[in-house]
mmCIF file of N, CA, C and O in Angstrom:
data_model
loop_
_atom_site.group_PDB
_atom_site.id
_atom_site.type_symbol
_atom_site.label_atom_id
_atom_site.label_comp_id
_atom_site.label_asym_id
_atom_site.label_seq_id
_atom_site.Cartn_x
_atom_site.Cartn_y
_atom_site.Cartn_z
ATOM 1 N N UNK A 1 167.394 123.501 75.817
ATOM 2 C CA UNK A 1 168.875 124.027 76.518
ATOM 3 C C UNK A 1 169.846 124.312 75.855
ATOM 4 O O UNK A 1 170.399 124.055 74.729
ATOM 5 N N UNK A 2 170.594 125.371 76.622
ATOM 6 C CA UNK A 2 172.063 125.692 76.167
ATOM 7 C C UNK A 2 173.216 124.989 76.497
ATOM 8 O O UNK A 2 172.999 124.880 78.124
ATOM 9 N N UNK A 3 173.904 124.573 76.186
ATOM 10 C CA UNK A 3 174.874 123.609 76.972
ATOM 11 C C UNK A 3 176.460 124.541 76.490
ATOM 12 O O UNK A 3 176.934 124.407 75.704
ATOM 13 N N UNK A 4 177.226 124.901 77.798
ATOM 14 C CA UNK A 4 178.181 125.468 77.672
ATOM 15 C C UNK A 4 179.236 124.546 77.882
ATOM 16 O O UNK A 4 179.325 123.817 79.146
ATOM 17 N N UNK A 5 180.095 124.349 76.762
ATOM 18 C CA UNK A 5 181.504 123.852 77.305
ATOM 19 C C UNK A 5 182.767 124.764 77.421
ATOM 20 O O UNK A 5 183.134 125.396 76.565
ATOM 21 N N UNK A 6 183.618 124.728 78.530
ATOM 22 C CA UNK A 6 184.909 124.828 78.957
ATOM 23 C C UNK A 6 186.082 124.609 78.196
ATOM 24 O O UNK A 6 186.098 123.085 77.463
ATOM 25 N N UNK A 7 187.123 125.368 77.782
ATOM 26 C CA UNK A 7 187.990 124.910 77.235
ATOM 27 C C UNK A 7 188.914 123.989 78.187
ATOM 28 O O UNK A 7 189.772 123.117 77.682
ATOM 29 N N UNK A 8 188.529 123.641 79.433
ATOM 30 C CA UNK A 8 188.986 122.891 80.066
ATOM 31 C C UNK A 8 188.181 121.401 80.362
ATOM 32 O O UNK A 8 188.672 120.549 81.244
ATOM 33 N N UNK A 9 187.096 121.338 79.669
ATOM 34 C CA UNK A 9 186.131 120.114 79.396
ATOM 35 C C UNK A 9 185.113 120.195 80.252
ATOM 36 O O UNK A 9 184.253 118.972 80.084
ATOM 37 N N UNK A 10 184.788 121.126 81.062
ATOM 38 C CA UNK A 10 183.234 121.366 82.101
ATOM 39 C C UNK A 10 182.514 121.593 81.358
ATOM 40 O O UNK A 10 182.532 122.171 80.532
ATOM 41 N N UNK A 11 181.212 121.091 81.537
ATOM 42 C CA UNK A 11 179.901 121.746 80.802
ATOM 43 C C UNK A 11 178.690 121.863 81.782
ATOM 44 O O UNK A 11 178.975 121.359 82.921
ATOM 45 N N UNK A 12 177.843 122.712 81.585
ATOM 46 C CA UNK A 12 176.752 122.763 81.782
ATOM 47 C C UNK A 12 175.575 123.433 80.887
ATOM 48 O O UNK A 12 175.994 123.757 80.096
ATOM 49 N N UNK A 13 174.265 122.889 81.341
ATOM 50 C CA UNK A 13 173.269 122.913 80.517
ATOM 51 C C UNK A 13 172.172 123.671 81.216
ATOM 52 O O UNK A 13 171.547 123.187 82.368
ATOM 53 N N UNK A 14 171.457 124.415 80.360
ATOM 54 C CA UNK A 14 170.814 125.469 81.091
ATOM 55 C C UNK A 14 169.549 125.990 80.043
ATOM 56 O O UNK A 14 169.768 126.023 78.898
ATOM 57 N N UNK A 15 168.187 125.880 80.894
ATOM 58 C CA UNK A 15 167.110 126.464 79.689
ATOM 59 C C UNK A 15 167.805 128.048 79.504
ATOM 60 O O UNK A 15 168.657 128.791 80.035
ATOM 61 N N UNK A 16 167.091 128.352 78.404
ATOM 62 C CA UNK A 16 167.024 130.027 77.858
ATOM 63 C C UNK A 16 167.157 131.030 78.952
ATOM 64 O O UNK A 16 167.980 131.939 78.884
ATOM 65 N N UNK A 17 166.084 130.490 79.704
ATOM 66 C CA UNK A 17 165.783 132.003 80.719
ATOM 67 C C UNK A 17 166.582 131.522 82.202
ATOM 68 O O UNK A 17 166.624 132.509 83.136
ATOM 69 N N UNK A 18 167.561 130.736 82.138
ATOM 70 C CA UNK A 18 168.235 130.470 83.532
ATOM 71 C C UNK A 18 169.592 131.444 83.667
ATOM 72 O O UNK A 18 169.880 131.640 82.462
ATOM 73 N N UNK A 19 169.614 131.779 84.649
ATOM 74 C CA UNK A 19 170.652 132.775 84.892
ATOM 75 C C UNK A 19 172.031 131.822 85.325
ATOM 76 O O UNK A 19 172.038 131.115 86.023
ATOM 77 N N UNK A 20 172.950 132.560 84.983
ATOM 78 C CA UNK A 20 174.253 132.347 84.864
ATOM 79 C C UNK A 20 175.310 133.403 85.102
ATOM 80 O O UNK A 20 175.281 134.438 84.418
ATOM 81 N N UNK A 21 176.245 133.476 86.081
ATOM 82 C CA UNK A 21 177.099 134.257 86.508
ATOM 83 C C UNK A 21 178.397 134.198 85.250
ATOM 84 O O UNK A 21 178.875 132.900 84.995
ATOM 85 N N UNK A 22 178.578 135.255 84.858
ATOM 86 C CA UNK A 22 179.834 135.551 83.741
ATOM 87 C C UNK A 22 180.475 136.479 84.137
ATOM 88 O O UNK A 22 180.235 137.753 84.476
ATOM 89 N N UNK A 23 181.918 136.623 83.477
ATOM 90 C CA UNK A 23 182.825 137.779 83.543
ATOM 91 C C UNK A 23 182.648 138.429 82.278
ATOM 92 O O UNK A 23 182.824 137.516 81.380
ATOM 93 N N UNK A 24 182.801 139.620 82.607
ATOM 94 C CA UNK A 24 182.515 140.318 81.137
ATOM 95 C C UNK A 24 184.176 141.151 80.904
ATOM 96 O O UNK A 24 184.219 142.220 81.760
ATOM 97 N N UNK A 25 184.711 140.519 80.210
ATOM 98 C CA UNK A 25 186.277 141.108 80.105
ATOM 99 C C UNK A 25 186.482 142.634 79.690
ATOM 100 O O UNK A 25 186.941 143.285 79.947
ATOM 101 N N UNK A 26 185.371 142.785 78.811
ATOM 102 C CA UNK A 26 185.724 144.150 78.352
ATOM 103 C C UNK A 26 185.360 145.296 79.066
ATOM 104 O O UNK A 26 185.474 146.611 79.124
ATOM 105 N N UNK A 27 184.213 144.938 80.369
ATOM 106 C CA UNK A 27 184.155 145.862 81.333
ATOM 107 C C UNK A 27 184.651 145.409 82.644
ATOM 108 O O UNK A 27 184.466 146.178 83.614
ATOM 109 N N UNK A 28 185.675 144.342 82.848
ATOM 110 C CA UNK A 28 186.120 143.951 83.779
ATOM 111 C C UNK A 28 185.272 143.721 85.187
ATOM 112 O O UNK A 28 185.336 144.233 86.259
ATOM 113 N N UNK A 29 183.987 142.920 84.817
ATOM 114 C CA UNK A 29 182.939 142.848 86.114
ATOM 115 C C UNK A 29 182.248 141.628 85.766
ATOM 116 O O UNK A 29 182.213 141.105 84.752
ATOM 117 N N UNK A 30 181.871 141.344 87.084
ATOM 118 C CA UNK A 30 180.864 139.623 86.846
ATOM 119 C C UNK A 30 179.684 140.600 86.820
ATOM 120 O O UNK A 30 179.169 141.211 87.538
ATOM 121 N N UNK A 31 178.511 139.532 86.052
ATOM 122 C CA UNK A 31 177.084 140.023 85.953
ATOM 123 C C UNK A 31 176.438 138.891 85.894
ATOM 124 O O UNK A 31 177.018 137.945 85.219
ATOM 125 N N UNK A 32 175.209 138.374 85.976
ATOM 126 C CA UNK A 32 174.337 137.389 85.606
ATOM 127 C C UNK A 32 173.587 137.823 84.578
ATOM 128 O O UNK A 32 172.775 138.684 84.722
ATOM 129 N N UNK A 33 173.569 136.818 83.595
ATOM 130 C CA UNK A 33 173.039 136.770 82.555
ATOM 131 C C UNK A 33 171.977 135.843 82.081
ATOM 132 O O UNK A 33 172.380 134.622 82.573
ATOM 133 N N UNK A 34 171.002 135.961 81.158
ATOM 134 C CA UNK A 34 170.242 134.579 80.657
ATOM 135 C C UNK A 34 171.337 134.057 79.884
ATOM 136 O O UNK A 34 171.866 134.290 79.246
ATOM 137 N N UNK A 35 171.086 132.615 79.915
ATOM 138 C CA UNK A 35 171.841 131.664 79.201
ATOM 139 C C UNK A 35 171.758 131.721 77.730
ATOM 140 O O UNK A 35 172.497 131.951 76.875
ATOM 141 N N UNK A 36 170.805 132.222 77.326
ATOM 142 C CA UNK A 36 170.389 132.626 75.795
ATOM 143 C C UNK A 36 171.105 134.128 75.488
ATOM 144 O O UNK A 36 171.451 134.441 74.279
ATOM 145 N N UNK A 37 171.489 134.643 76.389
ATOM 146 C CA UNK A 37 172.492 136.016 76.014
ATOM 147 C C UNK A 37 173.902 135.805 76.150
ATOM 148 O O UNK A 37 174.738 136.590 75.985
ATOM 149 N N UNK A 38 174.355 134.520 76.805
ATOM 150 C CA UNK A 38 175.820 134.222 77.075
ATOM 151 C C UNK A 38 176.074 134.113 75.461
ATOM 152 O O UNK A 38 175.687 133.496 74.851
ATOM 153 N N UNK A 39 177.602 134.735 75.618
ATOM 154 C CA UNK A 39 178.310 134.303 74.082
ATOM 155 C C UNK A 39 179.853 133.882 74.422
ATOM 156 O O UNK A 39 180.293 133.979 75.543
ATOM 157 N N UNK A 40 180.572 133.544 73.090
ATOM 158 C CA UNK A 40 181.787 133.064 73.455
ATOM 159 C C UNK A 40 182.822 134.084 73.857
ATOM 160 O O UNK A 40 183.734 133.582 74.373
ATOM 161 N N UNK A 41 182.661 135.376 74.242
ATOM 162 C CA UNK A 41 183.380 136.246 74.106
ATOM 163 C C UNK A 41 183.547 136.412 76.010
ATOM 164 O O UNK A 41 184.005 137.107 76.724
ATOM 165 N N UNK A 42 182.258 135.885 76.491
ATOM 166 C CA UNK A 42 182.231 135.825 77.923
ATOM 167 C C UNK A 42 182.785 135.024 78.343
ATOM 168 O O UNK A 42 183.750 133.917 77.791
ATOM 169 N N UNK A 43 183.372 134.919 79.925
ATOM 170 C CA UNK A 43 184.172 133.727 80.769
ATOM 171 C C UNK A 43 183.331 133.277 82.171
ATOM 172 O O UNK A 43 182.027 134.225 82.305
ATOM 173 N N UNK A 44 182.898 131.972 82.283
ATOM 174 C CA UNK A 44 182.136 131.703 82.800
ATOM 175 C C UNK A 44 183.006 131.468 84.408
ATOM 176 O O UNK A 44 184.162 131.327 84.388
ATOM 177 N N UNK A 45 182.370 131.271 85.534
ATOM 178 C CA UNK A 45 183.224 131.550 86.850
ATOM 179 C C UNK A 45 183.201 130.073 87.457
ATOM 180 O O UNK A 45 182.603 129.340 87.798
ATOM 181 N N UNK A 46 184.526 129.556 87.618
ATOM 182 C CA UNK A 46 184.775 128.215 88.214
ATOM 183 C C UNK A 46 185.698 128.663 89.409
ATOM 184 O O UNK A 46 187.125 128.888 89.062
ATOM 185 N N UNK A 47 185.197 128.444 90.591
ATOM 186 C CA UNK A 47 185.910 128.544 91.781
ATOM 187 C C UNK A 47 186.966 129.652 91.618
ATOM 188 O O UNK A 47 188.156 129.758 91.918
ATOM 189 N N UNK A 48 186.245 130.984 91.606
ATOM 190 C CA UNK A 48 187.055 132.133 91.432
ATOM 191 C C UNK A 48 187.768 132.120 90.083
ATOM 192 O O UNK A 48 188.885 132.943 90.115
ATOM 193 N N UNK A 49 187.680 131.386 89.311
ATOM 194 C CA UNK A 49 188.595 131.717 87.947
ATOM 195 C C UNK A 49 187.484 132.127 87.024
ATOM 196 O O UNK A 49 186.549 131.693 87.320
ATOM 197 N N UNK A 50 188.236 132.821 85.892
ATOM 198 C CA UNK A 50 187.265 133.048 85.119
ATOM 199 C C UNK A 50 187.458 132.342 83.621
ATOM 200 O O UNK A 50 188.962 132.389 83.340
ATOM 201 N N UNK A 51 186.734 131.365 83.334
ATOM 202 C CA UNK A 51 187.626 130.112 82.198
ATOM 203 C C UNK A 51 186.654 130.491 80.972
ATOM 204 O O UNK A 51 185.607 130.945 81.203
ATOM 205 N N UNK A 52 187.478 130.053 79.706
ATOM 206 C CA UNK A 52 187.056 130.328 78.279
ATOM 207 C C UNK A 52 185.778 129.499 78.007
ATOM 208 O O UNK A 52 185.640 128.298 78.556
ATOM 209 N N UNK A 53 184.817 129.998 77.364
ATOM 210 C CA UNK A 53 184.004 129.268 76.868
ATOM 211 C C UNK A 53 184.473 128.733 75.540
ATOM 212 O O UNK A 53 184.896 129.102 74.651
ATOM 213 N N UNK A 54 184.762 127.190 75.316
ATOM 214 C CA UNK A 54 184.708 126.900 74.194
ATOM 215 C C UNK A 54 183.563 126.697 72.929
ATOM 216 O O UNK A 54 184.027 126.972 71.574
ATOM 217 N N UNK A 55 182.609 126.091 73.465
ATOM 218 C CA UNK A 55 181.601 126.385 72.561
ATOM 219 C C UNK A 55 179.914 126.297 73.117
ATOM 220 O O UNK A 55 180.084 126.038 74.696
ATOM 221 N N UNK A 56 178.960 126.648 72.283
ATOM 222 C CA UNK A 56 177.539 126.954 72.725
ATOM 223 C C UNK A 56 176.672 126.073 72.095
ATOM 224 O O UNK A 56 176.837 126.418 70.695
ATOM 225 N N UNK A 57 175.929 125.281 72.704
ATOM 226 C CA UNK A 57 175.290 124.355 71.794
ATOM 227 C C UNK A 57 173.673 124.483 72.324
ATOM 228 O O UNK A 57 173.638 124.406 73.366
ATOM 229 N N UNK A 58 172.647 124.539 71.277
ATOM 230 C CA UNK A 58 171.708 124.432 71.641
ATOM 231 C C UNK A 58 170.694 122.583 71.762
ATOM 232 O O UNK A 58 170.986 122.120 70.618
ATOM 233 N N UNK A 59 170.200 122.110 72.574
ATOM 234 C CA UNK A 59 170.043 120.866 72.235
ATOM 235 C C UNK A 59 168.693 120.388 73.409
ATOM 236 O O UNK A 59 168.160 121.403 74.069
ATOM 237 N N UNK A 60 167.750 119.412 73.087
ATOM 238 C CA UNK A 60 166.951 118.918 73.740
ATOM 239 C C UNK A 60 167.299 118.158 75.131
ATOM 240 O O UNK A 60 167.908 117.151 74.484
ATOM 241 N N UNK A 61 166.858 118.365 76.257
ATOM 242 C CA UNK A 61 166.941 117.386 77.245
ATOM 243 C C UNK A 61 165.943 116.808 77.898
ATOM 244 O O UNK A 61 164.912 117.678 77.843
ATOM 245 N N UNK A 62 165.687 116.041 78.577
ATOM 246 C CA UNK A 62 164.617 115.767 79.531
ATOM 247 C C UNK A 62 164.985 115.073 80.709
ATOM 248 O O UNK A 62 166.179 114.891 80.821
ATOM 249 N N UNK A 63 164.367 115.390 81.676
ATOM 250 C CA UNK A 63 164.932 114.819 83.005
ATOM 251 C C UNK A 63 165.067 115.927 83.897
ATOM 252 O O UNK A 63 166.033 115.611 84.840
ATOM 253 N N UNK A 64 165.325 117.327 83.713
ATOM 254 C CA UNK A 64 165.944 117.952 84.744
ATOM 255 C C UNK A 64 164.833 118.494 85.463
ATOM 256 O O UNK A 64 163.602 118.415 85.131
ATOM 257 N N UNK A 65 165.667 119.544 86.300
ATOM 258 C CA UNK A 65 164.798 119.904 87.750
ATOM 259 C C UNK A 65 165.511 120.938 88.073
ATOM 260 O O UNK A 65 166.545 121.412 87.720
ATOM 261 N N UNK A 66 164.821 121.927 88.625
ATOM 262 C CA UNK A 66 165.391 123.436 89.300
ATOM 263 C C UNK A 66 165.229 123.162 90.741
ATOM 264 O O UNK A 66 164.357 123.778 91.361
ATOM 265 N N UNK A 67 166.293 123.171 90.942
ATOM 266 C CA UNK A 67 166.274 122.883 92.694
ATOM 267 C C UNK A 67 166.496 124.376 93.440
ATOM 268 O O UNK A 67 167.017 125.189 92.607
ATOM 269 N N UNK A 68 166.116 124.146 94.533
ATOM 270 C CA UNK A 68 166.088 125.624 95.343
ATOM 271 C C UNK A 68 167.286 125.051 96.438
ATOM 272 O O UNK A 68 167.174 123.931 97.025
ATOM 273 N N UNK A 69 168.308 126.107 97.106
ATOM 274 C CA UNK A 69 169.135 126.032 97.714
ATOM 275 C C UNK A 69 168.955 127.588 98.994
ATOM 276 O O UNK A 69 168.159 128.674 98.020
ATOM 277 N N UNK A 70 169.323 127.166 99.935
ATOM 278 C CA UNK A 70 169.196 128.527 100.950
ATOM 279 C C UNK A 70 169.885 129.618 100.279
ATOM 280 O O UNK A 70 169.746 130.925 100.600
ATOM 281 N N UNK A 71 171.317 129.337 99.628
ATOM 282 C CA UNK A 71 172.127 130.483 99.359
ATOM 283 C C UNK A 71 171.685 130.752 97.857
ATOM 284 O O UNK A 71 172.048 132.060 97.179
ATOM 285 N N UNK A 72 170.813 130.194 97.191
ATOM 286 C CA UNK A 72 170.384 130.854 95.727
ATOM 287 C C UNK A 72 171.457 130.528 94.473
ATOM 288 O O UNK A 72 171.361 130.696 93.641
ATOM 289 N N UNK A 73 172.431 129.896 94.930
ATOM 290 C CA UNK A 73 173.892 129.540 94.166
ATOM 291 C C UNK A 73 173.869 127.863 94.254
ATOM 292 O O UNK A 73 173.468 127.181 95.127
ATOM 293 N N UNK A 74 174.231 127.428 93.171
ATOM 294 C CA UNK A 74 174.754 126.288 92.694
ATOM 295 C C UNK A 74 175.769 126.106 91.940
ATOM 296 O O UNK A 74 176.504 127.054 91.142
ATOM 297 N N UNK A 75 176.477 124.794 92.182
ATOM 298 C CA UNK A 75 178.148 124.456 91.472
ATOM 299 C C UNK A 75 177.498 123.315 90.729
ATOM 300 O O UNK A 75 177.342 122.367 91.055
ATOM 301 N N UNK A 76 177.539 123.328 89.380
ATOM 302 C CA UNK A 76 177.597 122.170 88.446
ATOM 303 C C UNK A 76 178.738 122.102 87.591
ATOM 304 O O UNK A 76 179.027 123.156 86.884
ATOM 305 N N UNK A 77 179.298 121.210 87.908
ATOM 306 C CA UNK A 77 180.461 120.673 87.424
ATOM 307 C C UNK A 77 181.645 121.794 87.366
ATOM 308 O O UNK A 77 182.363 122.370 86.839
ATOM 309 N N UNK A 78 181.750 122.332 88.888
ATOM 310 C CA UNK A 78 182.349 123.253 89.326
ATOM 311 C C UNK A 78 182.008 124.670 88.547
ATOM 312 O O UNK A 78 182.810 125.573 88.561
ATOM 313 N N UNK A 79 181.046 125.053 87.511
ATOM 314 C CA UNK A 79 180.752 126.029 87.390
ATOM 315 C C UNK A 79 179.737 126.893 88.449
ATOM 316 O O UNK A 79 178.776 126.405 88.531
ATOM 317 N N UNK A 80 179.699 128.115 88.662
ATOM 318 C CA UNK A 80 178.931 128.730 89.334
ATOM 319 C C UNK A 80 177.762 129.130 88.776
ATOM 320 O O UNK A 80 177.977 129.891 87.765
ATOM 321 N N UNK A 81 176.416 128.974 88.904
ATOM 322 C CA UNK A 81 174.975 128.995 88.526
ATOM 323 C C UNK A 81 173.636 129.472 90.032
ATOM 324 O O UNK A 81 174.315 129.589 90.692
ATOM 325 N N UNK A 82 173.183 130.349 89.238
ATOM 326 C CA UNK A 82 171.920 130.699 89.852
ATOM 327 C C UNK A 82 170.936 129.462 90.148
ATOM 328 O O UNK A 82 170.507 128.925 89.053
ATOM 329 N N UNK A 83 169.816 129.613 91.111
ATOM 330 C CA UNK A 83 168.747 128.625 90.940
ATOM 331 C C UNK A 83 167.638 129.228 90.374
ATOM 332 O O UNK A 83 166.730 128.653 90.431
ATOM 333 N N UNK A 84 167.750 130.446 90.032
ATOM 334 C CA UNK A 84 166.558 131.039 89.649
ATOM 335 C C UNK A 84 166.468 131.196 87.704
ATOM 336 O O UNK A 84 167.373 131.146 87.163
ATOM 337 N N UNK A 85 165.333 130.347 87.514
ATOM 338 C CA UNK A 85 165.384 130.366 85.920
ATOM 339 C C UNK A 85 164.395 131.647 85.128
ATOM 340 O O UNK A 85 164.457 131.667 84.290
ATOM 341 N N UNK A 86 164.159 132.599 85.837
ATOM 342 C CA UNK A 86 163.848 133.956 85.172
ATOM 343 C C UNK A 86 163.879 135.176 86.261
ATOM 344 O O UNK A 86 164.193 134.697 87.101
ATOM 345 N N UNK A 87 164.143 136.472 85.414
ATOM 346 C CA UNK A 87 163.679 137.705 86.591
ATOM 347 C C UNK A 87 163.159 138.430 85.991
ATOM 348 O O UNK A 87 162.790 138.583 84.470
ATOM 349 N N UNK A 88 162.429 139.414 86.518
ATOM 350 C CA UNK A 88 161.817 140.854 85.959
ATOM 351 C C UNK A 88 162.943 142.040 86.396
ATOM 352 O O UNK A 88 163.172 142.199 87.091
ATOM 353 N N UNK A 89 162.732 142.851 85.289
ATOM 354 C CA UNK A 89 163.804 144.126 85.100
ATOM 355 C C UNK A 89 162.840 145.270 84.400
ATOM 356 O O UNK A 89 161.931 145.194 84.184
#
């Protein structure tokens, strides 16, 4: 799992292929990326705010599941994420 910790102290853990919405400051746009592609230069989306990532760590976790929602979105510790764990391009 990739664990993203924000400078405000919020955390989210996702599998490498799980999608998360990030803000790309160099392009001034929001995009969803695989967790494995997110870097410290990206910003996470929290209630219409773009917050800095303090650290990204890799760890082993158990007991996780992939919920489905009608909107396809989740808020985990106030961080916006997608329920989808993979996509084809």
